[in-house]
Short mmCIF file of C-alpha atoms and ligand atoms in Angstrom, two decimals:
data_model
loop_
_atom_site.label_atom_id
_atom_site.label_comp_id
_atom_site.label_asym_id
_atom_site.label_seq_id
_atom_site.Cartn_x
_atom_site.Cartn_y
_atom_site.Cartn_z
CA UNK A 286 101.93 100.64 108.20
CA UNK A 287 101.08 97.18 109.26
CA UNK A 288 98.61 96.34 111.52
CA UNK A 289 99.90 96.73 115.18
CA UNK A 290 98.66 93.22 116.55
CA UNK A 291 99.80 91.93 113.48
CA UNK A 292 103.20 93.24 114.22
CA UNK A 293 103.60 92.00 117.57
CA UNK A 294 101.99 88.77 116.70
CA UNK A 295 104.28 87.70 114.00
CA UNK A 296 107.41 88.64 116.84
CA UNK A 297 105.85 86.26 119.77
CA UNK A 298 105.15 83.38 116.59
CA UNK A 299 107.67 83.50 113.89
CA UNK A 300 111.14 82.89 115.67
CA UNK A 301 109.71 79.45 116.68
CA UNK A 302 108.75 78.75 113.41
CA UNK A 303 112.64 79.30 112.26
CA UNK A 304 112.33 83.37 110.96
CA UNK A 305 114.94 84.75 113.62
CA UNK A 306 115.01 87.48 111.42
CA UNK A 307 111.55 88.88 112.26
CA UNK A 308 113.76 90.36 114.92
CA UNK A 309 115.46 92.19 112.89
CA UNK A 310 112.73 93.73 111.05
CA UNK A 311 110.44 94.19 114.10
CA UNK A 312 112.61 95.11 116.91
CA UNK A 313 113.81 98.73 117.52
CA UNK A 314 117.70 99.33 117.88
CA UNK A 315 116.77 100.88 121.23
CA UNK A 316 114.86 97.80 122.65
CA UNK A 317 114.25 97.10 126.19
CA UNK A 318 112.59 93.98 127.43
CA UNK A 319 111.20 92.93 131.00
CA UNK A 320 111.17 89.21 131.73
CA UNK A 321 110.90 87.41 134.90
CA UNK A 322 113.51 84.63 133.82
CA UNK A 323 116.20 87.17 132.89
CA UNK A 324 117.81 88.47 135.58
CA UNK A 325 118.65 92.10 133.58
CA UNK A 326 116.64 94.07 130.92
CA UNK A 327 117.11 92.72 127.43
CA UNK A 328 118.32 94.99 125.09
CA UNK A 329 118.34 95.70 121.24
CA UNK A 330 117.55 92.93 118.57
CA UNK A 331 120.45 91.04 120.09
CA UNK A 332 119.38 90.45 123.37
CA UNK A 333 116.03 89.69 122.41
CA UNK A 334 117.45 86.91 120.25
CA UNK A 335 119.72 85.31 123.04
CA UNK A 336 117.12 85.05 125.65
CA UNK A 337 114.40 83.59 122.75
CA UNK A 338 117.53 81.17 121.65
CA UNK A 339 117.83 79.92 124.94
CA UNK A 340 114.14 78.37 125.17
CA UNK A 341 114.34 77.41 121.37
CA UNK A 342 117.62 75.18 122.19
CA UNK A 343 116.09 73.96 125.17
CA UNK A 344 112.62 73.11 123.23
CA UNK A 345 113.56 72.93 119.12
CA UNK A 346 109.89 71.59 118.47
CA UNK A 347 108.37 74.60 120.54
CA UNK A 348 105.61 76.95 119.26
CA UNK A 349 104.12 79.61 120.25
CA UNK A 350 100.59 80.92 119.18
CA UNK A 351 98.85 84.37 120.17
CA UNK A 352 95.55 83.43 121.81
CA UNK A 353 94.21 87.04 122.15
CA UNK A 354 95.08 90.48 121.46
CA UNK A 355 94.21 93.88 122.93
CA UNK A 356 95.21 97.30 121.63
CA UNK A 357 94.97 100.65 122.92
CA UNK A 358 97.00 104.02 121.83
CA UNK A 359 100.77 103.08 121.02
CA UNK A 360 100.55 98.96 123.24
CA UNK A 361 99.60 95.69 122.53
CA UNK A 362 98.33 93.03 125.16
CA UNK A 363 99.06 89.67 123.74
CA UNK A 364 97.94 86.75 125.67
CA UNK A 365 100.34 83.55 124.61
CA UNK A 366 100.54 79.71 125.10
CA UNK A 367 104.18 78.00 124.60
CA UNK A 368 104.21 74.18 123.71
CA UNK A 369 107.13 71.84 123.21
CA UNK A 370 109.30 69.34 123.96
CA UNK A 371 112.50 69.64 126.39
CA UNK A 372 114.87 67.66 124.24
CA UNK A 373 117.96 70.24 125.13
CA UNK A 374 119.07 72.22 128.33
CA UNK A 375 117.08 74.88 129.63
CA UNK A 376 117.72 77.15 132.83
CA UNK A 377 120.14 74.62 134.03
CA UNK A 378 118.22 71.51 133.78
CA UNK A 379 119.68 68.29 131.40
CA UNK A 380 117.31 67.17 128.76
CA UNK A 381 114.05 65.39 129.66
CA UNK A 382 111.78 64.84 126.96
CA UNK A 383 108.91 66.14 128.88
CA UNK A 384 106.22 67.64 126.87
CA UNK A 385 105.87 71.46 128.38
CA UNK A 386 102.72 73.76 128.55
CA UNK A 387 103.01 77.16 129.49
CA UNK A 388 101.19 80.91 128.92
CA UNK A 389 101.98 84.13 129.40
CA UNK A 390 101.04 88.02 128.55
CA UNK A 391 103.55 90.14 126.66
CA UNK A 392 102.48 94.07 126.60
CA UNK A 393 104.54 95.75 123.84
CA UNK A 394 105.15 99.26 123.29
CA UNK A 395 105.58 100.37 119.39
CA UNK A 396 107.14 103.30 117.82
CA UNK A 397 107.10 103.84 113.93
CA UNK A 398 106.08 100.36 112.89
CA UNK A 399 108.37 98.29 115.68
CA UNK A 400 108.49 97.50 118.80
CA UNK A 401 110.66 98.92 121.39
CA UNK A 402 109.71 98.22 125.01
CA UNK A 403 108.15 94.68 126.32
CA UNK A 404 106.69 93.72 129.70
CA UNK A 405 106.97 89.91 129.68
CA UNK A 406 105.13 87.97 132.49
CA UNK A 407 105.04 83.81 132.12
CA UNK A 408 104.05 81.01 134.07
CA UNK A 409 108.14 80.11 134.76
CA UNK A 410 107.01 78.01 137.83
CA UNK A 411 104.80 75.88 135.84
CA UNK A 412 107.71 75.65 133.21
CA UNK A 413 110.03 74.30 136.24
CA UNK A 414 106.80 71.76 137.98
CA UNK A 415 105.71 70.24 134.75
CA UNK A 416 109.86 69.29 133.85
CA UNK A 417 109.98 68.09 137.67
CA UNK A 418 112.56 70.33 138.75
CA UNK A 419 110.58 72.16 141.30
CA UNK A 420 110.58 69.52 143.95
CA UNK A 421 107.46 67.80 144.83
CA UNK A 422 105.49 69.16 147.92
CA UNK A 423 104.42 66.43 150.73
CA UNK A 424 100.70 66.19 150.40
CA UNK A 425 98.84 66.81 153.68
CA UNK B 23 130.71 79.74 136.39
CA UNK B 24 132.68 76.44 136.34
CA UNK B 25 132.25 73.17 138.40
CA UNK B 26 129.86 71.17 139.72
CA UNK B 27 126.69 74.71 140.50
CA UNK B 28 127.17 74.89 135.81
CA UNK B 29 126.22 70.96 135.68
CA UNK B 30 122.81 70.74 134.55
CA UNK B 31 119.94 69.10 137.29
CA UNK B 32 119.11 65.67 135.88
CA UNK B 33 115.38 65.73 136.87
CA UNK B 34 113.89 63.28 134.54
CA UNK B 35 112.18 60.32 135.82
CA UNK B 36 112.53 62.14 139.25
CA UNK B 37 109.00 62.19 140.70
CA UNK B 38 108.64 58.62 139.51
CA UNK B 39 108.30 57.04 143.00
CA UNK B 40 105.35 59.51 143.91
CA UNK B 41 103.58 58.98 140.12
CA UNK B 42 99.60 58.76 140.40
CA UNK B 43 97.44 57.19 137.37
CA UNK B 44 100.85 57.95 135.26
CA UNK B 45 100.56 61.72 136.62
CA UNK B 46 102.87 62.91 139.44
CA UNK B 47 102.10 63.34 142.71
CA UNK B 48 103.04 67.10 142.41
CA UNK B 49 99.74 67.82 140.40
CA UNK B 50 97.73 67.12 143.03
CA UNK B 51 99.59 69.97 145.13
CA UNK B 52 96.89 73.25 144.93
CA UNK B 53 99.47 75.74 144.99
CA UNK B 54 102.67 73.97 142.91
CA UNK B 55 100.10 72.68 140.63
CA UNK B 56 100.32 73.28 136.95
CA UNK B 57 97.08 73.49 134.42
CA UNK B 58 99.45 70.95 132.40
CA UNK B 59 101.49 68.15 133.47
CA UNK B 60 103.79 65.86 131.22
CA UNK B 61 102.37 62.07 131.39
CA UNK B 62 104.50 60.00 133.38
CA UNK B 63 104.43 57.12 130.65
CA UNK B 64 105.06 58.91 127.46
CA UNK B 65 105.72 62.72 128.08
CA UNK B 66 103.37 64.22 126.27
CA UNK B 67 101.81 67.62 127.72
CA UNK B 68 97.83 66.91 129.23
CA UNK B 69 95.75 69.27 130.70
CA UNK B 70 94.06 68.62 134.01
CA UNK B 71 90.89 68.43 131.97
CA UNK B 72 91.95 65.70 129.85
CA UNK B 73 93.62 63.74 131.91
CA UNK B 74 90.96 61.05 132.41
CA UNK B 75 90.38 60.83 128.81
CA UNK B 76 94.08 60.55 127.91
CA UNK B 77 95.93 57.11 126.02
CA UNK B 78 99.52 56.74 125.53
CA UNK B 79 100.58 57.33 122.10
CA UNK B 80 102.71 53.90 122.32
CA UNK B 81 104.81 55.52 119.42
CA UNK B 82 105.54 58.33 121.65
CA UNK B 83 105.93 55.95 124.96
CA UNK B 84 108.70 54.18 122.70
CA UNK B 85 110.35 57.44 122.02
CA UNK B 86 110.41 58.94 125.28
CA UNK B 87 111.52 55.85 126.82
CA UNK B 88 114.44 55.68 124.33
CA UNK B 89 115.06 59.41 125.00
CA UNK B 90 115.51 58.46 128.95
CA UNK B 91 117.76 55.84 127.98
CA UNK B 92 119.78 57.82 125.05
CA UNK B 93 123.04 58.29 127.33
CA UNK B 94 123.12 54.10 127.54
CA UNK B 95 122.15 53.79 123.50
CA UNK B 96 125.06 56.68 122.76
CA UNK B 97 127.49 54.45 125.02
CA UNK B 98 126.64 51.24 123.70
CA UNK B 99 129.27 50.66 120.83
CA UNK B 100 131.99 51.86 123.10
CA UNK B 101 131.07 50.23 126.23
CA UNK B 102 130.80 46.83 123.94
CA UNK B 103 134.20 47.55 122.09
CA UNK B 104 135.65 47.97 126.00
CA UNK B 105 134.20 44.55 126.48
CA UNK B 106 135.44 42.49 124.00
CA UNK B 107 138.80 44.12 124.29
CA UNK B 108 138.72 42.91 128.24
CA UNK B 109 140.12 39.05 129.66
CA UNK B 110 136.49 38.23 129.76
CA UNK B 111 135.36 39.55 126.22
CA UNK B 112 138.76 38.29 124.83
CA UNK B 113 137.81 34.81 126.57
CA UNK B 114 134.27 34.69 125.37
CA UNK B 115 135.14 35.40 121.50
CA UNK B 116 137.77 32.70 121.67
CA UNK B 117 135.27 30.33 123.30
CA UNK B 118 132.78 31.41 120.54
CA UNK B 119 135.18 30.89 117.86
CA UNK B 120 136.09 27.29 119.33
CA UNK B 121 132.53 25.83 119.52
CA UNK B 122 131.40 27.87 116.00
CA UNK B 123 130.06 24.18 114.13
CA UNK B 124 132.50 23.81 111.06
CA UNK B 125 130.58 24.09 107.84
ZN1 LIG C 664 100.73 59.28 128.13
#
């Protein structure tokens, strides 16, 4: 069986890189992801690909590299960093062309070689203050 | 949803009137501020850390310039084709036509 970091890093990397099917082949049917920009659990292969479609559309140049990795028993601690470009809509806001930095930690829970349970949490204020939608505070 | 809460927030250029040394103002904010901020000038994503150190790509100033202005460039042919076909684009081509030198 492949590696378990390995696993979970090629899910976090390869979808920006253009392999949506990673998905597939990583993600158990009975998925259930925890993000703090979706407003319900994601579920199964499909859900994970909408809500990763939605930040690809909004940045198509985006990647995504794994900066660390911790393991212990049947999880994986991944510590992230998302670059790109906002050339399309994202959470409501028209097109900037604002160049975006943003990381986050993904724990992931794996079961026979996939993953089935992730517990997302990403810097989703800094997305919204670097693309200027958060609005500026009055400096004292 | 429908109407005017699905139309999406046109932020860009936005914190232009409080930009600082090409950064916004809103870095500068302790608890609103981000490690990374886009450059006012030419987009591109700097870290606080580099931010004295950074230069304008001037290819990427020209690009994100033309991106701001993309709705205009789109609209260009059109609003030019509306032109001629008005009194005062009709007018001009006809006044063009009669001073053209004859070869
Ligand atoms: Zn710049």
């Amino acid at each position: 069986m492949a590696d378990a970091k390995q696993i979970v890093r090629r899910l976090i990397e390869e979808p920006w890189t253009g392999n949506m099917h990673v998905i597939d082949e990583l993600i158990g049917p009975g998925y259930i992801g925890f993000d703090p920009s979706a407003p319900e659990p994601i579920r199964g292969p499909a859900g994970a690909k909408t809500q990763i479609q939605q930040y690809i559309d909004g940045f198509p140049d985006g990647r995504i590299t794994v900066d660390d990795q911790i393991a212990e028993g049947d999880k994986v601690a991944s510590r992230w960093t998302a670059r790109g470009t906002q050339t399309g809509e994202v959470a409501g806001i028209a097109p900037t062309g604002k160049g975006v930095t943003v990381s986050g930690i993904t724990i992931s829970r794996l079961d026979n070689g996939m993953v089935v349970e992730e517990w997302t949490t990403w810097d989703t204020l800094g997305m919204l203050v670097q693309l200027g939608a958060v609005p500026a505070p009055t400096q004292a | 949803m429908e109407g005017p809460l699905r139309r999406p927030l046109d932020v860009a250029g936005s914190e232009s009137e409080t930009a600082k040394d090409g950064f916004p103002e809103i870095a500068m904010s302790s608890f609103f501020a981000s490690r990374h901020m886009p450059c006012a000038d030419c987009g591109a994503s700097v870290a606080a850390e580099e931010r004295d150190e950074h230069t304008c790509d001037p290819e990427r100033v020209l690009e994100f310039r033309l991106f701001q202005l993309r709705d205009g460039v789109a609209g260009f042919d059109t609003d030019l084709r509306g032109y001629l076909d008005s009194p005062e684009g009709r007018f001009e081509q006809w006044l063009a036509e009669r001073d053209r030198p004859s070869s």
